[in-house]
Every structure is written in structure tokens, then in C-alpha cells.
Amino acid sequence: MTVKLSTGLRNAMAGSTGFAGALANGVIHVYSGPQPVTADAAPTGTLLGTITKDAGPFTPGEATNGLTFAAPASGGVTKSADTWKFVGLAAGTAGWFRHVGNNADDDSVSTTLPRLDGAIAAGTGDLRLSSTAITVGVPVTVDVYSFQIPAQ
């Protein structure tokens, strides 16, 4: 499993906010290359795009075009029925993602911001895209996104 939770997200999960609450109406940044060592670290690689609802514009602190989850089931959540997608900002191969909450995240080192990092693939991975080959100006959709809290 390549999912890495930031200290801020783990604190939210341990408190009253919970996973879905901490990341509600946030966005997912898609990067090339390997993940950083922890989700508290600054991102590595090139930012290839930012996933929002219908690839719409996003402003931190506002719910418009932020990502939402379906109702939890069996200890996990999946993406809502909304279309999650982005338009390529740079060309490259998607390697990893960072899901951030609906707050200003300046990509610096942080132990307070909620973040989830994970692997990307077309057929497997924590986040599954319609294509991992990203081209500038071409839309890419999220096929599968889920997070499961282990029972043990």
C-alpha cells in the first residue's frame, strides 16, 4: 500500500473531524515521479494538473468544484457520483497524487494540513485515471478513488 497520511489528517481522523470531513471539498494534485517520503513533506515531481469537480475552477476555502465523497460503507469512502477530472497543465506521466483539504495549502512542509498521498495508475493504484500519459490541455477523468480504514 502506497497511501501516506499527513500528521494533520491523522489528527483529524483521531478527532471529531474524520477522514471525509478533513478532505471535504478539497482537490487532488497530480504529479510526475515518485511520492515524497511522507505526506508532511513538500511535493516532488512536476504538477501535471489539479482534479476538481468537472475540472472546474477551485478557490481554497470555497466549496465550489471541490471534491465530495459518497456515503461511507464498510469502513471506507469512495468518490461521489460527480465527475472528477482535470485538464493537463504539463506533459508527463502521472506517478502520484496528493489529496488536500479545502484550505490554503502552499505545498510547504506541514504537520497540520490534512493530506493524503498515493500512487496513480490506469488499471491499478490508489487513484485510477483514464490515462497516466498527461498532455497539456487534454482532460483526464478519475475512474476509481477510494479509501478504506483497516479493521485491524
PDB file of C-alpha atoms in Angstrom:
ATOM      1  CA  MET A   1       0.000   0.000   0.000  1.00  0.00           C
ATOM      2  CA  THR A   2       1.457   3.346  -1.023  1.00  0.00           C
ATOM      3  CA  VAL A   3      -1.029   5.601   0.760  1.00  0.00           C
ATOM      4  CA  LYS A   4       0.601   8.040   3.170  1.00  0.00           C
ATOM      5  CA  LEU A   5      -1.373  10.186   5.607  1.00  0.00           C
ATOM      6  CA  SER A   6      -0.110  13.524   6.879  1.00  0.00           C
ATOM      7  CA  THR A   7       0.055  14.216  10.596  1.00  0.00           C
ATOM      8  CA  GLY A   8      -2.762  16.747  10.127  1.00  0.00           C
ATOM      9  CA  LEU A   9      -5.045  14.142   8.501  1.00  0.00           C
ATOM     10  CA  ARG A  10      -4.254  11.516  11.140  1.00  0.00           C
ATOM     11  CA  ASN A  11      -5.069  14.049  13.864  1.00  0.00           C
ATOM     12  CA  ALA A  12      -8.387  14.874  12.143  1.00  0.00           C
ATOM     13  CA  MET A  13      -9.238  11.164  11.879  1.00  0.00           C
ATOM     14  CA  ALA A  14      -8.416  10.638  15.548  1.00  0.00           C
ATOM     15  CA  GLY A  15     -10.535  13.665  16.489  1.00  0.00           C
ATOM     16  CA  SER A  16     -14.099  14.610  15.660  1.00  0.00           C
ATOM     17  CA  THR A  17     -13.484  15.801  12.067  1.00  0.00           C
ATOM     18  CA  GLY A  18     -12.886  12.383  10.495  1.00  0.00           C
ATOM     19  CA  PHE A  19     -11.364  11.491   7.115  1.00  0.00           C
ATOM     20  CA  ALA A  20     -14.192  12.679   4.847  1.00  0.00           C
ATOM     21  CA  GLY A  21     -14.619  15.876   6.851  1.00  0.00           C
ATOM     22  CA  ALA A  22     -10.931  16.765   6.726  1.00  0.00           C
ATOM     23  CA  LEU A  23     -10.764  16.365   2.932  1.00  0.00           C
ATOM     24  CA  ALA A  24     -14.321  17.507   2.066  1.00  0.00           C
ATOM     25  CA  ASN A  25     -14.477  19.941  -0.854  1.00  0.00           C
ATOM     26  CA  GLY A  26     -10.727  19.690  -1.352  1.00  0.00           C
ATOM     27  CA  VAL A  27      -8.819  18.889  -4.525  1.00  0.00           C
ATOM     28  CA  ILE A  28      -6.270  16.343  -5.735  1.00  0.00           C
ATOM     29  CA  HIS A  29      -2.958  17.432  -7.224  1.00  0.00           C
ATOM     30  CA  VAL A  30      -1.414  15.035  -9.759  1.00  0.00           C
ATOM     31  CA  TYR A  31       2.389  14.859 -10.023  1.00  0.00           C
ATOM     32  CA  SER A  32       5.008  13.057 -12.057  1.00  0.00           C
ATOM     33  CA  GLY A  33       7.712  10.929 -10.475  1.00  0.00           C
ATOM     34  CA  PRO A  34       7.859   9.201  -7.086  1.00  0.00           C
ATOM     35  CA  GLN A  35       5.992  10.254  -3.939  1.00  0.00           C
ATOM     36  CA  PRO A  36       7.780  12.155  -1.191  1.00  0.00           C
ATOM     37  CA  VAL A  37       8.808  10.163   1.864  1.00  0.00           C
ATOM     38  CA  THR A  38       5.850  11.478   3.903  1.00  0.00           C
ATOM     39  CA  ALA A  39       2.650  13.432   3.238  1.00  0.00           C
ATOM     40  CA  ASP A  40       4.012  16.108   5.599  1.00  0.00           C
ATOM     41  CA  ALA A  41       6.824  16.820   3.100  1.00  0.00           C
ATOM     42  CA  ALA A  42       6.755  19.252   0.191  1.00  0.00           C
ATOM     43  CA  PRO A  43       5.679  17.638  -3.107  1.00  0.00           C
ATOM     44  CA  THR A  44       8.171  16.175  -5.562  1.00  0.00           C
ATOM     45  CA  GLY A  45       7.940  15.981  -9.344  1.00  0.00           C
ATOM     46  CA  THR A  46       6.049  18.222 -11.745  1.00  0.00           C
ATOM     47  CA  LEU A  47       2.457  19.288 -11.089  1.00  0.00           C
ATOM     48  CA  LEU A  48       0.555  17.838 -14.056  1.00  0.00           C
ATOM     49  CA  GLY A  49      -2.930  19.006 -13.043  1.00  0.00           C
ATOM     50  CA  THR A  50      -5.453  19.513 -10.259  1.00  0.00           C
ATOM     51  CA  ILE A  51      -8.547  17.314 -10.029  1.00  0.00           C
ATOM     52  CA  THR A  52     -11.802  19.125  -9.244  1.00  0.00           C
ATOM     53  CA  LYS A  53     -15.481  18.521  -9.904  1.00  0.00           C
ATOM     54  CA  ASP A  54     -15.855  18.608 -13.703  1.00  0.00           C
ATOM     55  CA  ALA A  55     -12.372  20.219 -13.979  1.00  0.00           C
ATOM     56  CA  GLY A  56     -13.932  23.450 -12.754  1.00  0.00           C
ATOM     57  CA  PRO A  57     -12.048  26.331 -11.150  1.00  0.00           C
ATOM     58  CA  PHE A  58     -11.323  25.975  -7.427  1.00  0.00           C
ATOM     59  CA  THR A  59     -10.685  28.551  -4.728  1.00  0.00           C
ATOM     60  CA  PRO A  60      -9.434  27.292  -1.340  1.00  0.00           C
ATOM     61  CA  GLY A  61     -11.996  27.922   1.382  1.00  0.00           C
ATOM     62  CA  GLU A  62     -14.959  27.692  -1.020  1.00  0.00           C
ATOM     63  CA  ALA A  63     -16.942  24.526  -1.738  1.00  0.00           C
ATOM     64  CA  THR A  64     -17.456  25.299  -5.455  1.00  0.00           C
ATOM     65  CA  ASN A  65     -15.949  22.490  -7.574  1.00  0.00           C
ATOM     66  CA  GLY A  66     -14.380  20.822  -4.539  1.00  0.00           C
ATOM     67  CA  LEU A  67     -14.437  17.019  -4.374  1.00  0.00           C
ATOM     68  CA  THR A  68     -17.010  15.161  -2.287  1.00  0.00           C
ATOM     69  CA  PHE A  69     -17.411  11.563  -1.170  1.00  0.00           C
ATOM     70  CA  ALA A  70     -20.251   9.060  -1.335  1.00  0.00           C
ATOM     71  CA  ALA A  71     -21.703   7.949   1.993  1.00  0.00           C
ATOM     72  CA  PRO A  72     -19.278   5.757   3.958  1.00  0.00           C
ATOM     73  CA  ALA A  73     -19.780   1.995   3.819  1.00  0.00           C
ATOM     74  CA  SER A  74     -17.848  -0.924   5.300  1.00  0.00           C
ATOM     75  CA  GLY A  75     -15.305   1.413   6.884  1.00  0.00           C
ATOM     76  CA  GLY A  76     -14.432   3.287   3.726  1.00  0.00           C
ATOM     77  CA  VAL A  77     -15.370   6.034   1.309  1.00  0.00           C
ATOM     78  CA  THR A  78     -15.367   6.364  -2.474  1.00  0.00           C
ATOM     79  CA  LYS A  79     -15.639   9.319  -4.799  1.00  0.00           C
ATOM     80  CA  SER A  80     -19.099  10.789  -5.183  1.00  0.00           C
ATOM     81  CA  ALA A  81     -21.156  10.357  -8.355  1.00  0.00           C
ATOM     82  CA  ASP A  82     -19.718  13.690  -9.576  1.00  0.00           C
ATOM     83  CA  THR A  83     -17.254  13.649 -12.441  1.00  0.00           C
ATOM     84  CA  TRP A  84     -13.762  14.148 -11.021  1.00  0.00           C
ATOM     85  CA  LYS A  85     -11.323  15.336 -13.669  1.00  0.00           C
ATOM     86  CA  PHE A  86      -8.548  17.723 -14.627  1.00  0.00           C
ATOM     87  CA  VAL A  87      -7.026  19.252 -17.719  1.00  0.00           C
ATOM     88  CA  GLY A  88      -3.291  18.694 -18.189  1.00  0.00           C
ATOM     89  CA  LEU A  89      -1.153  21.664 -17.129  1.00  0.00           C
ATOM     90  CA  ALA A  90       2.133  19.995 -18.096  1.00  0.00           C
ATOM     91  CA  ALA A  91       3.060  16.931 -20.131  1.00  0.00           C
ATOM     92  CA  GLY A  92       4.328  13.853 -18.332  1.00  0.00           C
ATOM     93  CA  THR A  93       3.441  10.526 -16.757  1.00  0.00           C
ATOM     94  CA  ALA A  94       1.266  10.674 -13.645  1.00  0.00           C
ATOM     95  CA  GLY A  95       3.075   8.920 -10.815  1.00  0.00           C
ATOM     96  CA  TRP A  96       1.432  10.027  -7.581  1.00  0.00           C
ATOM     97  CA  PHE A  97      -1.262  12.283  -6.137  1.00  0.00           C
ATOM     98  CA  ARG A  98      -1.837  14.482  -3.111  1.00  0.00           C
ATOM     99  CA  HIS A  99      -5.422  14.937  -1.894  1.00  0.00           C
ATOM    100  CA  VAL A 100      -5.645  18.142   0.132  1.00  0.00           C
ATOM    101  CA  GLY A 101      -8.450  19.630   2.191  1.00  0.00           C
ATOM    102  CA  ASN A 102     -10.404  22.768   1.372  1.00  0.00           C
ATOM    103  CA  ASN A 103      -7.896  25.150   2.873  1.00  0.00           C
ATOM    104  CA  ALA A 104      -4.885  27.033   1.605  1.00  0.00           C
ATOM    105  CA  ASP A 105      -2.042  24.523   1.168  1.00  0.00           C
ATOM    106  CA  ASP A 106       1.131  26.206  -0.075  1.00  0.00           C
ATOM    107  CA  ASP A 107       2.923  22.875  -0.660  1.00  0.00           C
ATOM    108  CA  SER A 108       5.427  23.543   2.098  1.00  0.00           C
ATOM    109  CA  VAL A 109       6.369  21.119   4.865  1.00  0.00           C
ATOM    110  CA  SER A 110       3.390  20.863   7.250  1.00  0.00           C
ATOM    111  CA  THR A 111       2.335  18.678  10.154  1.00  0.00           C
ATOM    112  CA  THR A 112      -1.047  20.408  10.491  1.00  0.00           C
ATOM    113  CA  LEU A 113      -2.585  20.316   6.992  1.00  0.00           C
ATOM    114  CA  PRO A 114      -4.724  17.293   6.033  1.00  0.00           C
ATOM    115  CA  ARG A 115      -3.100  15.474   3.092  1.00  0.00           C
ATOM    116  CA  LEU A 116      -3.261  12.009   1.604  1.00  0.00           C
ATOM    117  CA  ASP A 117      -0.591  10.884  -0.871  1.00  0.00           C
ATOM    118  CA  GLY A 118      -0.934   7.799  -3.036  1.00  0.00           C
ATOM    119  CA  ALA A 119       0.009   6.013  -6.233  1.00  0.00           C
ATOM    120  CA  ILE A 120      -1.643   6.556  -9.615  1.00  0.00           C
ATOM    121  CA  ALA A 121      -2.256   4.008 -12.352  1.00  0.00           C
ATOM    122  CA  ALA A 122      -4.650   3.376 -15.214  1.00  0.00           C
ATOM    123  CA  GLY A 123      -5.707  -0.128 -14.122  1.00  0.00           C
ATOM    124  CA  THR A 124      -4.466  -0.314 -10.540  1.00  0.00           C
ATOM    125  CA  GLY A 125      -3.276   2.091  -7.858  1.00  0.00           C
ATOM    126  CA  ASP A 126      -4.878   4.149  -5.134  1.00  0.00           C
ATOM    127  CA  LEU A 127      -6.214   6.583  -7.745  1.00  0.00           C
ATOM    128  CA  ARG A 128      -7.128   5.250 -11.173  1.00  0.00           C
ATOM    129  CA  LEU A 129      -7.159   7.646 -14.104  1.00  0.00           C
ATOM    130  CA  SER A 130      -8.457   7.253 -17.633  1.00  0.00           C
ATOM    131  CA  SER A 131      -4.806   7.688 -18.722  1.00  0.00           C
ATOM    132  CA  THR A 132      -1.496   8.213 -16.929  1.00  0.00           C
ATOM    133  CA  ALA A 133       0.015   9.882 -20.021  1.00  0.00           C
ATOM    134  CA  ILE A 134      -0.826  13.532 -19.422  1.00  0.00           C
ATOM    135  CA  THR A 135      -0.885  16.016 -22.299  1.00  0.00           C
ATOM    136  CA  VAL A 136      -1.243  19.783 -21.934  1.00  0.00           C
ATOM    137  CA  GLY A 137      -4.867  20.844 -22.463  1.00  0.00           C
ATOM    138  CA  VAL A 138      -6.300  17.305 -22.590  1.00  0.00           C
ATOM    139  CA  PRO A 139      -8.895  16.295 -19.956  1.00  0.00           C
ATOM    140  CA  VAL A 140      -8.322  13.223 -17.781  1.00  0.00           C
ATOM    141  CA  THR A 141     -11.026  11.640 -15.612  1.00  0.00           C
ATOM    142  CA  VAL A 142     -10.792   9.747 -12.355  1.00  0.00           C
ATOM    143  CA  ASP A 143     -12.123   6.221 -12.811  1.00  0.00           C
ATOM    144  CA  VAL A 144     -11.699   4.974  -9.213  1.00  0.00           C
ATOM    145  CA  TYR A 145     -10.869   6.620  -5.888  1.00  0.00           C
ATOM    146  CA  SER A 146     -11.461   5.056  -2.512  1.00  0.00           C
ATOM    147  CA  PHE A 147     -10.031   4.972   0.985  1.00  0.00           C
ATOM    148  CA  GLN A 148     -10.580   2.111   3.426  1.00  0.00           C
ATOM    149  CA  ILE A 149      -9.866   2.287   7.147  1.00  0.00           C
ATOM    150  CA  PRO A 150      -8.495  -1.125   8.125  1.00  0.00           C
ATOM    151  CA  ALA A 151     -10.460  -3.191  10.646  1.00  0.00           C
ATOM    152  CA  GLN A 152      -7.257  -4.379  12.315  1.00  0.00           C
TER     153      GLN A 152
END
